[in-house]
Each structure stands twice: as C-alpha cells, then as structure tokens.
Amino acid sequence: MGDVQTFWKGFVLLCKIKVSLSPLCSQGLFGVPELSGPAGFQMAQHQALREAEFLVHKACTHPPGAVTVETFDQLSDSLCRVADLADFIKVAHPDAAFREAAERTCVEIGTLVEILNTNVDLCQSLKNLLGNEAVLATLDSDTRRVAELFMFDFEISGIHLDESKRSKAVALNVKLLDLYHEFLNGSQLPNAIDKQVLPEHIRHCFSIDGNRVQIGGLHADSPNDLVREAAYKIFLYPNTSLLLCLDELLACRHELATLVGYESFSHRALKGTMAKTPGKIIRATSRDFKMMKEMKKKTHTTNPEVMPWDHAYLSSAIRTEMFNIDPSIYSPYFSLGACMEGLNRLFMQLLGVYFQAEQPKMGELWSEDVRKLAVVHETEGLLGYIYCDFFRRPDKPHQDCHFTIRGGRLREDGVYQLPVVVLMLSLPPPSGRTPSLLTPSMVENLFHEMGHAMHSMLGRTHYQHVTGTRCSTDFAEVPSILMEYFASDYRVLSQFARHYQTGEPLPENLVSRLCESKRACSAADTQLQIFYAALDQVYHGKPQYRSTTDILREVQEKFYGLPYVHDTAWQLRFSHLVGYGAKYYSYLMSRAVASMVWRQCFLQDPFSRVMGERYRREMLAHGGSKEPVLMVQGMLQKTPTIEDFVDALVLDLNVHFFLQNTRAEFLAFL
C-alpha cells in the first residue's frame, strides 16, 4: 500500500497547483486518440457503428452458446464506450464545440440502440439460446441472467410486435430522445422579468440584463423572505412550450408502454427492481406520509404561514439556531486533502483498497484542475481509474454526479477491461495559501459520490452490461447513501478531520451537534421526498387527462404539508423526470436499505474488515448480475419486509412519536 500521508500531501499539492501534463504521449480525452478535437466524436461514432455491424452479424450467425451472450456484451460495450463518454462530455466540457459534438453523438448512438432493440434477427439469436435447455444448462448463473436482461430490453422495446408496430416503437423512442433533450435544456433555463416589477431593494440579489432581471434558481438559502418568494414565483412561472413538451413526453412514454404490453410506463419501468410494481410504491409512500405528518406535529411548532419557498431556509435556520451549525466553524477541519486521506484510510481498512495519484497524458483531461486517481487493491492490483472533476468553473453544472466512462468486463483475450469513472463535484477551488475547504454537506456529498465510484471499481463482473452501477435504480443508490453514514460517524471523522492551520482535531461535540442537526426537520425533508416520489408515480401511471399542473396541485395537497402556489409549475424544473422516470422513489428505498446495512453491519465497528469483505462479496461485486433483493438478503442475512423498510426510515428520523409507541401500535396507525 502507498503511504497515506504521502498520498494526502500529494493530493493537497495537486489541489493547489496546475496539473503538469506528460508530453511524452499526446492523446485525446480519456486516452481515446480520436478525441483530441470535437470532430473526433464523429470518428469514434463511425468506428463504433462499424464494430456494431460486425458484432450483429456474428451474433446472428453463430450457434447458440455462451459466445452469444459474450457477443451481445461486446456489442453493448462498443456502443457504451462512446455513448457514456459523450454523455459526460456534453455537460462537463468547457468548450461548447465539444459539448455540441458529444450531444450529437449521444442522439446518434441512442437512435441505433433503439433500432437494434427491435432487430428481429438479433433477438432470434437470443431466443435460440434461451429456448435451448441443453445449452442453457451449460451456462453459469451470471451468463443466464445477462441473457435474460438482454431479452428484457428487446421485450420492452416491442420485439414481439408486428413490423408496423415495431417501427412505431422505434419512432416513439427516437422522439423521446428529442423530448428528453428539449425538457432537460428547458428545465435549466432562467426566467426573465422586467426589473420594474421587483421592489428596488431586492433587485441587486438577482442578475440584471438591461431592463430585465434574470432568475435562474430558487435562492432558497436567502435570508430575505421577499427574495425567496420572488425567486420561487418567477423561476417556477409556467413556460407554455415546456408544458407542452412535458405533456408530449409523458404521453409518448405511456403510448410506448401500452404498445409493448404494459398497463402504464410505471409498470414497464419497475420490472426487475426491488419494488416490482407501482402499487407497492404508492402504499409505502402513503404510509410514510401519514407517519411523517404525525411526527412533524409532535416535534415542530406548525406555522400556517410557512410557504414552499421557506422550507429549505427555515430548516437550515432551525438547525443553526438549535445546534449552532455554522459551516464556517467546520470547514477549516475539512480540507479536501484531509477528506481524501480519510477516504483512503477507510477503504483500506474496510476493503484493502487505496488510491494512487496518476500523471495524465497531454489531451487526456478536459480541464486543468481535473485529477486522475488509480484505485489499487493490496493483493489484486489495479482495479480502475477515477477522474476527479471536483472544482467549480464557469459553465460547469452545479451538481454532484458519478459518470461511468467505461464499464469493467472480461475481454475476449482474458484480460479484464478496467472501469473508468468521473466524479463531478462543485467544490470551492484552493486560493493562495488556503486549500479547498469543504462544508459538512460537501463532505457528505464527496463520500456519497465515492460510494458510487467504489461500486464501479469493485463490481468485477464478467459482463459490462451489468458492471458496477449498471443495476436496478432502487439498488444503485445504496452504496452511495451508505457512505453518508460513515461521513457522519465521529470514529471515522476523527481519523482525518484536522484544522488545516493548527492541526487540531475536530472536537467530538461538534460532530454530535452536526448529527443531531440532521435530524431536525428531517421529517419534513423526508415528506418532501415522498411528495416527489408520489408525483413521479402519478405522472407515469394511467393517463389523467388533465394538466400536469392540476396533477401537481392535487398530489402536493395530499402528500406535502405546504400549499400549492398559484401560477407556478414546479414540475418543469423536475429534471429527474427524464433520468428517473417512475423511479424517483428509489431514493427512499435505497436509504432504507442503507440504513439497515449500516445499523446491522457497521454501526458497532465502522472499520470491520469482516463486514467490509461481506459487503464487497454480497453487494458490490455483482453489479446488476444478481437480483437486488438477493444481494440485500445476502448482506443482512434475512429477507426484509415492507415494515422493515418503514422502520429503517423512522429510526433514522429518531422522533419521539415512534420511540414512545410499541411497534404493533405504530403499524396499526399506518
């Protein structure tokens, strides 16, 4: 293992200086030679298409066997290696030409995938395999599952339909790609208003362009009530064209789902997840809402004048007043270098894994402040690479994300294709002699995203189609949310949290206050997540034949404690509707599972190598090659019930209502 202190000092140094690029071998982005310029995306795309044509022919002509699944996976890999990389570059590259070229590539590859998913000959080669019991008996369980997952992709794309309906399914999927692009772009655009409409004393809080005020966010953390109200009403003011886009998006999804034989898009989306059907989601959110509403009454003084624009600010204000949670008190103890040292130590203790700083080649990075880390196991060697795009910069999205650039798989030559991922954060860059200092929420986000990265690094599957985070959405967030528990445990924090100037350790009472503060208003925060999940399910259920705003109003009144505000359309800023359509509930499901895993396996000893190895063996190693429920069962060594999920969420809230009632009484209340 590399020396931890050396690693920390090296990372701190890298965070302070411009990266030195090796001129010995000039390459393109991520080491892909074609991607030294925007035009390279067209070259990479054409190469992937030629390879896909060859692999389709091979799959359709080769006798059924394990090679059939391997060929399908090669086909998936050849397309994903271009599409996944482009999916990241289109949002993160500082050069608009790169972003536009990547966007075009995403559309082209996406269109090809939809066409392949309705290719009858390609599907028949898989049917020949799955219908041959003698051949199936020779396949291992992972190969059989991957074959079934590929067949599922065919089925939900309408492969069983006649030619005209298959063509319609392809057309709908292609149309959806355009609608997704339109909706995502529109959801990020600011709204403008004549500056004379706003009171003069708050105009300076917004961006002014001539006689217009540009409002590009909710300003939810502003201490000024009027600023929050103005931002909420203006930023969420309905955009007619975007409302039509969302209507069309939801209608296309429903038409596609019913065309291929599902009752609704929600039924189609939830097949293969832990939830299985929408009914289970609605029952769980309904139970949780009743629970959270009652607990909120017992733990907070309800103010009928509180409005939706107050939620985030008042929650923060309550935490600050009750526990003196001022981020500036904590930040000096959380330099980025110290936090990376802490993660390095934790992963070494739990999993035998550590980081090594890598020297990037010329042209490999998209920004000079990006860092490249090798992930190494103490006995197994190099596991993969993480590109750390941690710092804020102009035109970079203010969001924390994990991107798979290349999935791991066992190649035809017997060599394992190492996974490559990007962690994108929005941290403050170092300034002068001051390193990058993180707030507690930034530390939590860093640990969260690193949980995704470890899932990608340790998911050593035979097939890239199921590698790492390529699993059901309601399981994919479990490793990342689990890491949040480590980020709140003093035993973990005490290993690395030191004042960057004095070396003083972070006082334990500050960590205790921070943990207690997270429980303040947590019922309301969870209630808000339930509202989002319920809205997502209703939108993707059976058609309502009314406006999305009318649906929003009704669901908000039923599942959220604060009123709908006239002439607002929050759903137009709900960008998760694209990537998490009918699956937003996954956040709550994953949090419940992570809570159970933490309490049963790591609460007693957060550094347990025995539990760390079980965690890798039962949950991380399989990616999506194993049913998510079976992975949870293996980790917990029992089958969790819906009551277990609810109990896990309640225990996290730690509210007196639950503690003062027996479990039987509580379930009767539900």
Short mmCIF file of N, CA and C in Angstrom, two decimals, residues 1-2 347-354 375-383 609 613 616:
data_model
loop_
_atom_site.label_atom_id
_atom_site.label_comp_id
_atom_site.label_asym_id
_atom_site.label_seq_id
_atom_site.Cartn_x
_atom_site.Cartn_y
_atom_site.Cartn_z
N MET A 1 0.84 -1.21 0.00
CA MET A 1 0.00 0.00 0.00
C MET A 1 0.87 1.25 0.00
N GLY A 2 0.43 2.29 -0.76
CA GLY A 2 1.14 3.56 -0.75
C GLY A 2 0.95 4.25 0.59
N PHE A 347 -11.21 3.06 3.10
CA PHE A 347 -11.30 2.00 2.11
C PHE A 347 -10.21 0.94 2.33
N MET A 348 -9.06 1.37 2.82
CA MET A 348 -8.00 0.40 3.10
C MET A 348 -8.42 -0.51 4.25
N GLN A 349 -9.02 0.08 5.29
CA GLN A 349 -9.42 -0.71 6.45
C GLN A 349 -10.57 -1.66 6.11
N LEU A 350 -11.55 -1.18 5.34
CA LEU A 350 -12.73 -1.98 5.04
C LEU A 350 -12.50 -2.98 3.92
N LEU A 351 -11.77 -2.54 2.87
CA LEU A 351 -11.75 -3.30 1.63
C LEU A 351 -10.35 -3.64 1.11
N GLY A 352 -9.32 -3.12 1.78
CA GLY A 352 -7.97 -3.36 1.28
C GLY A 352 -7.68 -2.60 0.01
N VAL A 353 -8.31 -1.43 -0.17
CA VAL A 353 -8.20 -0.64 -1.39
C VAL A 353 -7.62 0.73 -1.06
N TYR A 354 -6.74 1.26 -1.94
CA TYR A 354 -6.18 2.59 -1.73
C TYR A 354 -6.04 3.32 -3.06
N VAL A 375 -7.09 3.29 -8.61
CA VAL A 375 -7.63 2.58 -7.46
C VAL A 375 -6.96 1.21 -7.43
N VAL A 376 -6.29 0.90 -6.32
CA VAL A 376 -5.45 -0.29 -6.24
C VAL A 376 -5.86 -1.16 -5.05
N HIS A 377 -5.94 -2.47 -5.27
CA HIS A 377 -6.20 -3.41 -4.17
C HIS A 377 -4.86 -3.96 -3.68
N GLU A 378 -4.76 -4.19 -2.38
CA GLU A 378 -3.49 -4.58 -1.78
C GLU A 378 -2.93 -5.90 -2.33
N THR A 379 -3.79 -6.79 -2.80
CA THR A 379 -3.30 -8.06 -3.36
C THR A 379 -3.70 -8.25 -4.83
N GLU A 380 -4.80 -7.66 -5.24
CA GLU A 380 -5.30 -7.88 -6.60
C GLU A 380 -4.73 -6.89 -7.61
N GLY A 381 -4.12 -5.82 -7.12
CA GLY A 381 -3.52 -4.84 -8.03
C GLY A 381 -4.49 -3.78 -8.49
N LEU A 382 -4.23 -3.22 -9.67
CA LEU A 382 -5.00 -2.11 -10.21
C LEU A 382 -6.44 -2.52 -10.50
N LEU A 383 -7.39 -1.73 -9.97
CA LEU A 383 -8.82 -2.03 -10.17
C LEU A 383 -9.47 -1.13 -11.21
N ARG A 609 -13.18 -5.22 8.87
CA ARG A 609 -12.76 -5.82 7.60
C ARG A 609 -13.66 -7.00 7.26
N GLU A 613 -15.57 -7.04 3.79
CA GLU A 613 -15.44 -8.10 2.80
C GLU A 613 -16.81 -8.71 2.47
N ARG A 616 -18.47 -6.29 0.10
CA ARG A 616 -17.97 -6.44 -1.26
C ARG A 616 -18.53 -7.71 -1.91
#
